[in-house]
Coordinates of C-alpha atoms in Angstrom, one line a residue:
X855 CA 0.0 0.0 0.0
X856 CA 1.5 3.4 -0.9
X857 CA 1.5 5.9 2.3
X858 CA 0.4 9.3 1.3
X859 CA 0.8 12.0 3.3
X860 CA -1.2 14.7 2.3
X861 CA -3.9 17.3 2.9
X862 CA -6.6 14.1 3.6
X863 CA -4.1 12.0 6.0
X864 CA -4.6 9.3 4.1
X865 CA -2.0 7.0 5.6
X866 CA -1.9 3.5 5.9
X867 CA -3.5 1.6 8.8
X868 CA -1.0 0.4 11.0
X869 CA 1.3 2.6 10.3
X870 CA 2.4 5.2 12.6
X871 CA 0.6 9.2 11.4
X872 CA 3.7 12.0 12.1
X873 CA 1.2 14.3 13.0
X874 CA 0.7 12.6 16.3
X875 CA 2.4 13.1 19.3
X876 CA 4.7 10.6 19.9
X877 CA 4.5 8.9 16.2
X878 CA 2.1 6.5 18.0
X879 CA 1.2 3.4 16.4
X880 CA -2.5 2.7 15.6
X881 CA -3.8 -0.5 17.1
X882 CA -4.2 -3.4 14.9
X883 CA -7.1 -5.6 16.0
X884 CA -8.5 -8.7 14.2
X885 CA -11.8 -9.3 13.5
X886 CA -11.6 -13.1 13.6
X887 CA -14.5 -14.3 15.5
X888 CA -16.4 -11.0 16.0
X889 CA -20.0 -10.8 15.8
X890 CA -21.3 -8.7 13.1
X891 CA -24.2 -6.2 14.0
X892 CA -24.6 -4.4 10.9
X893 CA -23.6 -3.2 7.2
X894 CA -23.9 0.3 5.5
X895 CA -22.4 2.1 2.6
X896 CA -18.9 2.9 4.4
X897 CA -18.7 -0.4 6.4
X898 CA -19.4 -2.8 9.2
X899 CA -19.8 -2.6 12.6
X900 CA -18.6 -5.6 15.0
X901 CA -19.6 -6.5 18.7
X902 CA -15.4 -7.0 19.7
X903 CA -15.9 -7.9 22.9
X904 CA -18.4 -7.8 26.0
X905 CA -18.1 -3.8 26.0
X906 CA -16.1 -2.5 22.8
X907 CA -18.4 -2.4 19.6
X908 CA -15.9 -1.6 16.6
X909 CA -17.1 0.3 13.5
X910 CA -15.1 -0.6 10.0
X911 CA -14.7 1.6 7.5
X912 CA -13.9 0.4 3.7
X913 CA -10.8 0.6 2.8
X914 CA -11.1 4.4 1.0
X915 CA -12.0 5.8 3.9
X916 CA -9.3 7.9 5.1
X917 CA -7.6 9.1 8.8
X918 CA -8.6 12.5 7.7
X919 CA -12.5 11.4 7.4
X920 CA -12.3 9.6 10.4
X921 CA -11.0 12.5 12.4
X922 CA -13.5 14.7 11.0
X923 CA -16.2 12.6 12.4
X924 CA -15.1 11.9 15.4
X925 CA -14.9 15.9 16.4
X926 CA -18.6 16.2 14.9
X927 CA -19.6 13.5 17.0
X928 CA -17.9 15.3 20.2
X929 CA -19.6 18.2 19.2
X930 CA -23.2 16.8 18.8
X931 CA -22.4 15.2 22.2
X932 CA -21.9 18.9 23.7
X933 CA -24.9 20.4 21.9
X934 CA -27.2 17.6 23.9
X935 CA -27.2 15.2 21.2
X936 CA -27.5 11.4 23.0
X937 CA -24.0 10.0 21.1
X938 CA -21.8 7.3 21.9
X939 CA -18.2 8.9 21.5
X940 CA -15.5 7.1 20.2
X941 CA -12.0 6.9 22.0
X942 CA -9.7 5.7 19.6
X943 CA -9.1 4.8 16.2
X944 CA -7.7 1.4 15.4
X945 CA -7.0 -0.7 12.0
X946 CA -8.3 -4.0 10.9
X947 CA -6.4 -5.1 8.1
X948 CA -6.5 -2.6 5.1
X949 CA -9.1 -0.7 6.8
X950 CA -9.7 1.7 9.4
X951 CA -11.8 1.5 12.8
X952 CA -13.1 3.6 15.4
X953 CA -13.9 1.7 18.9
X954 CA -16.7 2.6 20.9
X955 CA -17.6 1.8 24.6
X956 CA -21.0 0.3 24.5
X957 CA -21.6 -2.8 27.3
X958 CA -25.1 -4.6 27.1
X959 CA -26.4 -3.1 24.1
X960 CA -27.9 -3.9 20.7
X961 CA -28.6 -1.8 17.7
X962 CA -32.5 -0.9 16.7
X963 CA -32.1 -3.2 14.1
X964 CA -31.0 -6.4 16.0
X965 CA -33.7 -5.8 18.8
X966 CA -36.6 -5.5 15.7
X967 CA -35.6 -8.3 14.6
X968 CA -35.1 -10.2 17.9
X969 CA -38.9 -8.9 18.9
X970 CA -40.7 -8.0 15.6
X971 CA -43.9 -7.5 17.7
X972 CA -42.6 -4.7 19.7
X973 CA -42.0 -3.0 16.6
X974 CA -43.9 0.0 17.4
X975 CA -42.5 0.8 20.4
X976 CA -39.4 0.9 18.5
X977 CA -40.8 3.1 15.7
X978 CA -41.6 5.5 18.7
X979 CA -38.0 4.9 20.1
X980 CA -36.7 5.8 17.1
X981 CA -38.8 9.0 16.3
X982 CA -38.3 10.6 19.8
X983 CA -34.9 10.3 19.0
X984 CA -35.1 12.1 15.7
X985 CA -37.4 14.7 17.4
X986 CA -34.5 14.9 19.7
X987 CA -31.7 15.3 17.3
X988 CA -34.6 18.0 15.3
X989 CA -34.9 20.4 18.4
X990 CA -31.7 20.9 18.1
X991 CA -30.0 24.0 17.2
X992 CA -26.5 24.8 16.0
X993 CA -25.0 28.1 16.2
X994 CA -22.6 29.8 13.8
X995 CA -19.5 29.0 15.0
X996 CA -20.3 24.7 14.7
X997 CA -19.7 25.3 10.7
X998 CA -21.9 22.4 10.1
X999 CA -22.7 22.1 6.2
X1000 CA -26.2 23.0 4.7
X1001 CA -27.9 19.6 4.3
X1002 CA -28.9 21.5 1.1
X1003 CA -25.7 21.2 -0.3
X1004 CA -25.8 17.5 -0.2
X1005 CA -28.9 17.0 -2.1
X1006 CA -28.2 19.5 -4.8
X1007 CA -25.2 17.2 -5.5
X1008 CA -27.6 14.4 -5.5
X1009 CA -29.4 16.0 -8.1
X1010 CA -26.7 17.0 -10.3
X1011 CA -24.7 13.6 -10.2
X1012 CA -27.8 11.8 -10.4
X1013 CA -31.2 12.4 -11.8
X1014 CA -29.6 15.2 -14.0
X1015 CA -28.1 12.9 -15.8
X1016 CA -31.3 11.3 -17.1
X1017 CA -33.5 14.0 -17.2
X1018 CA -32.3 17.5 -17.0
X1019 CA -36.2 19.4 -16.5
X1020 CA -37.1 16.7 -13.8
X1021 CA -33.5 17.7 -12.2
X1022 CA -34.2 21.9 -12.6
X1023 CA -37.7 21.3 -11.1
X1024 CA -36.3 19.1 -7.9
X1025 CA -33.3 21.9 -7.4
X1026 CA -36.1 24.7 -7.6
X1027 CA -37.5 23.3 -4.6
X1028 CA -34.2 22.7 -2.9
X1029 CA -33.4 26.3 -3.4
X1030 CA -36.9 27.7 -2.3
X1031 CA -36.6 26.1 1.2
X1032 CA -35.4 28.6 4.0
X1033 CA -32.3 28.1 5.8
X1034 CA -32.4 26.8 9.2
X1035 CA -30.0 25.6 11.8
X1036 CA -31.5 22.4 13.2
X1037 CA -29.2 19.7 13.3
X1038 CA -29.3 16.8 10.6
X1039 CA -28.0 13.2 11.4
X1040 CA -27.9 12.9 7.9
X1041 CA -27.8 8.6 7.6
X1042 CA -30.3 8.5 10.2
X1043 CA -31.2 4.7 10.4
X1044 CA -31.5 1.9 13.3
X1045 CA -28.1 0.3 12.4
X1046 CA -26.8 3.9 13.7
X1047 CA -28.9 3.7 16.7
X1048 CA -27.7 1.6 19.8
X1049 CA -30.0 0.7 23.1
X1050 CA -27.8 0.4 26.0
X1051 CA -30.1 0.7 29.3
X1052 CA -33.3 2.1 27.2
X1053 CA -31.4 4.8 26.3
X1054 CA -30.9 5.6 22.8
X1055 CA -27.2 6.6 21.6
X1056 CA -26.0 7.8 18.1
X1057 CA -23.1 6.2 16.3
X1058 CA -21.9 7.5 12.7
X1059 CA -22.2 11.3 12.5
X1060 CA -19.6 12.2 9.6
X1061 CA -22.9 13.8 7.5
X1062 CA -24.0 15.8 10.4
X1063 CA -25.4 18.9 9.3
X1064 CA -27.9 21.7 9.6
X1065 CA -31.6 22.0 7.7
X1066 CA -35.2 21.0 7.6
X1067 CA -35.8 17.6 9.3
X1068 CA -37.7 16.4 6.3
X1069 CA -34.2 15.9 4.9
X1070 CA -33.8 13.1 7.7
X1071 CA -37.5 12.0 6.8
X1072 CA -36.0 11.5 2.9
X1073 CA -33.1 9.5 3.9
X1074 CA -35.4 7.2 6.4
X1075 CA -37.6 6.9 3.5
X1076 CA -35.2 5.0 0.7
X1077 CA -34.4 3.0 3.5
X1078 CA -37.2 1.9 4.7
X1079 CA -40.0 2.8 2.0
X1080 CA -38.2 2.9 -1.7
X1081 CA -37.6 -0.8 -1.6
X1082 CA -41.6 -0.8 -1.8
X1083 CA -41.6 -3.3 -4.6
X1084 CA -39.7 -5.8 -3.9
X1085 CA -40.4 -9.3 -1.8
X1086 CA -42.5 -8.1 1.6
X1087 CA -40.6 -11.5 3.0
X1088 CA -37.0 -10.6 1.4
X1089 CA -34.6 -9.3 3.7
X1090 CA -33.0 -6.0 3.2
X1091 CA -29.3 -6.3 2.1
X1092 CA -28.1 -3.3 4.5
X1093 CA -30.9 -4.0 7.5
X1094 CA -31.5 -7.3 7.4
X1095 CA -35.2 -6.8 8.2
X1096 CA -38.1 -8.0 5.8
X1097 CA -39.0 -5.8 3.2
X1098 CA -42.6 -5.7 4.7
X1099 CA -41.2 -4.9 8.2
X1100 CA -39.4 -2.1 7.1
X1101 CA -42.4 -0.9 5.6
X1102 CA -44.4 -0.8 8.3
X1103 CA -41.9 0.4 10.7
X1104 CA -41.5 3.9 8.4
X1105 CA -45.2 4.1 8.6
X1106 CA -45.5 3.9 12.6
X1107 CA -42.3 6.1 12.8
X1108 CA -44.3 8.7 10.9
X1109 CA -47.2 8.5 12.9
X1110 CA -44.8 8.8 15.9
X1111 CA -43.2 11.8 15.2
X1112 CA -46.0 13.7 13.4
X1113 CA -47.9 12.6 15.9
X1114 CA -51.1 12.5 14.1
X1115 CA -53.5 10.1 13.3
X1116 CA -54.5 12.2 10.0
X1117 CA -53.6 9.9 6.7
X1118 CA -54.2 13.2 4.6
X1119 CA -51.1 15.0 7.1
X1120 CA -48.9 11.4 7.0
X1121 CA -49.2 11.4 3.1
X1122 CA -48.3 14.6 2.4
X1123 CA -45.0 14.4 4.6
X1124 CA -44.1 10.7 3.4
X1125 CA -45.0 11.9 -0.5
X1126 CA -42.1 14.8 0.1
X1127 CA -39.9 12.4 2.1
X1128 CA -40.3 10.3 -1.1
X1129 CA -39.2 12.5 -3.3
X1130 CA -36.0 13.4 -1.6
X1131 CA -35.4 9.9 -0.7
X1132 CA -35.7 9.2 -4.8
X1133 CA -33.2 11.9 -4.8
X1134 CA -30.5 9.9 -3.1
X1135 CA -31.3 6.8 -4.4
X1136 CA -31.0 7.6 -7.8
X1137 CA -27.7 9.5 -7.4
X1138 CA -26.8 6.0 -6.2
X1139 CA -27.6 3.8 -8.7
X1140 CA -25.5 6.9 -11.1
X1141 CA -22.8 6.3 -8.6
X1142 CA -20.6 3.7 -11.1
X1143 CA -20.4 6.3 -13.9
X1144 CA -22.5 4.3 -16.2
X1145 CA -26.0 2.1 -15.6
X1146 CA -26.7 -1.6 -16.1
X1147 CA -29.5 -3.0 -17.8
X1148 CA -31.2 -3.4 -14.7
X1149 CA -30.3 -0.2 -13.0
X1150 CA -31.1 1.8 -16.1
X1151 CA -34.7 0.2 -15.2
X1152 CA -34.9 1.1 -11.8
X1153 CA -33.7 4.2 -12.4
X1154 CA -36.6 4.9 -15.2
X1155 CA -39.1 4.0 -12.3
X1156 CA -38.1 6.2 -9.9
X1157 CA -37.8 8.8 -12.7
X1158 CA -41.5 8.2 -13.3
X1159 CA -42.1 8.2 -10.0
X1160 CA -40.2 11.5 -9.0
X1161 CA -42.0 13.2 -11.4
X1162 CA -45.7 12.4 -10.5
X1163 CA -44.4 13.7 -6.6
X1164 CA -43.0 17.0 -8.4
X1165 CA -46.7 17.6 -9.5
X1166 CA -48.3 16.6 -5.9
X1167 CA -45.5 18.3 -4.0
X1168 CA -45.7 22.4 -4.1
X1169 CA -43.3 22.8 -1.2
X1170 CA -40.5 20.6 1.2
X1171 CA -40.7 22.1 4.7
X1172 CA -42.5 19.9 7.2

């Protein structure tokens, strides 16, 4: 592996950084036997022992990144933000890691899936929480990015690259939207959420960020709503929940924290969730450079979809 010392830190795990005190050597761990708790788009995280759970980042994450995130996590943790803080960074192979303290506890996900039938209580678990992170607000001087920012680049790298009037409509509502300052998780999702003691803590903060929560509503949307036609007894790849679970845990989440019975109030927040939600899911598929067969299909069906919420959806604020 080459070691590149530049702007990004990008050096090698295992290697010592020269812009710590001491040259100090990051820890190598192995991950031989470790119990896996759940997958995302940067990584893993591992149950290491009885009290360290260890998040693993692919192998193009950098020590840069991984600073970065651990001082937004620190910094949500100040602000009131319930966050499990990590204390150290280690390596694991090729890869990076950052360890956490977190004894008797389980994320959202495993305990859904452990007890399907308490699944609204979780839904409500997992909406206080967002309410929580929502209320929120950051000052100036935190120089969190504009959650904006983020889905205009969706846009662009995405859906403008298949249909360019769809794309200028979608950024016209982006840029219509008034700036706010409440805080964003930004990959808000129950793979990110431990229970240790009833108490919900925050793992994996590096898109933290200021705007309107129903950015946060978007990104719980693809994960728990886009995947609407597929198998209701097929397990998400990333979740590891039933299709048809996931489903109906987005819909009790939204009754939680809208708390409202009113369908007519629940659609039109979960049709602008959908929307942005399309947003980021079609800047994924995009993501390669080129589509497959079968992505260029997916991606025409949530083109026609996008476009049918443009003409329901006048505004994006909650």
């Amino acid at each position: 592996m080459t070691l590149m010392m530049n702007d990004e830190k990008n050096i090698a795990p295992g290697t010592s950084d020269a812009s710590m005190a001491g040259h100090k050597k990051i820890r190598e761990i192995s991950l031989d036997g470790c119990r896996l708790l759940g997958r995302g788009q940067k990584g893993e995280i591992y149950r290491y022992d009885d009290e360290l759970v260890i998040k693993v980042y692919n192998s193009s994450v950098t020590y840069g990144e991984l600073e970065r995130e651990i001082a937004l996590s620190r910094r949500a943790f100040v602000l009131g933000v319930p966050t499990a803080i990590s204390f150290g960074v280690v390596s694991a192979g090729d890869r990076y890691g950052t360890m956490y303290e977190l004894f008797n506890s389980e994320t959202l996900t495993a305990r859904i899936s452990e007890a399907p039938a308490r699944l609204e209580y979780y839904a409500g678990v997992m909406a206080d929480l967002a309410k929580k992170i929502h209320d929120t607000q950051a000052g100036q001087e935190d120089h969190f990015p504009d959650v904006k920012e983020r889905f205009r680049e969706y846009i662009t790298h995405g859906i403008g690259r298949s249909d360019r009037d769809l794309a200028a409509g979608c950024l016209r509502l982006i840029d219509e939207m008034p700036a706010t300052n409440h805080l964003i998780h930004g990959d808000f999702h129950t793979s990110n959420v431990f229970l240790q003691n009833s108490e919900a803590l925050l793992i994996d903060m590096d898109r933290l960020g200021t705007g309107d929560p129903i950015f946060e509503l978007g990104d719980l949307y693809l994960y728990y709503a886009a995947s609407g036609n597929k198998d209701p007894e097929a397990p998400d790849p990333y979740l590891g929940i039933p299709y048809g679970v996931c489903r109906q845990f987005f819909r009790l989440f939204m009754k939680n924290y809208l708390q409202t019975e009113d369908e007519a109030r629940i659609r039109e927040v979960t049709d602008k969730a959908a929307l942005l939600g399309n947003l980021r899911l079609i800047n994924r598929y995009w993501k390669p450079g080129t589509l497959s067969q079968a992505s260029r299909q997916e991606v025409d069906r949530l083109l026609t979809g996008t476009a049918e919420l443009l003409r329901r959806v006048k505004s994006l604020p909650i």
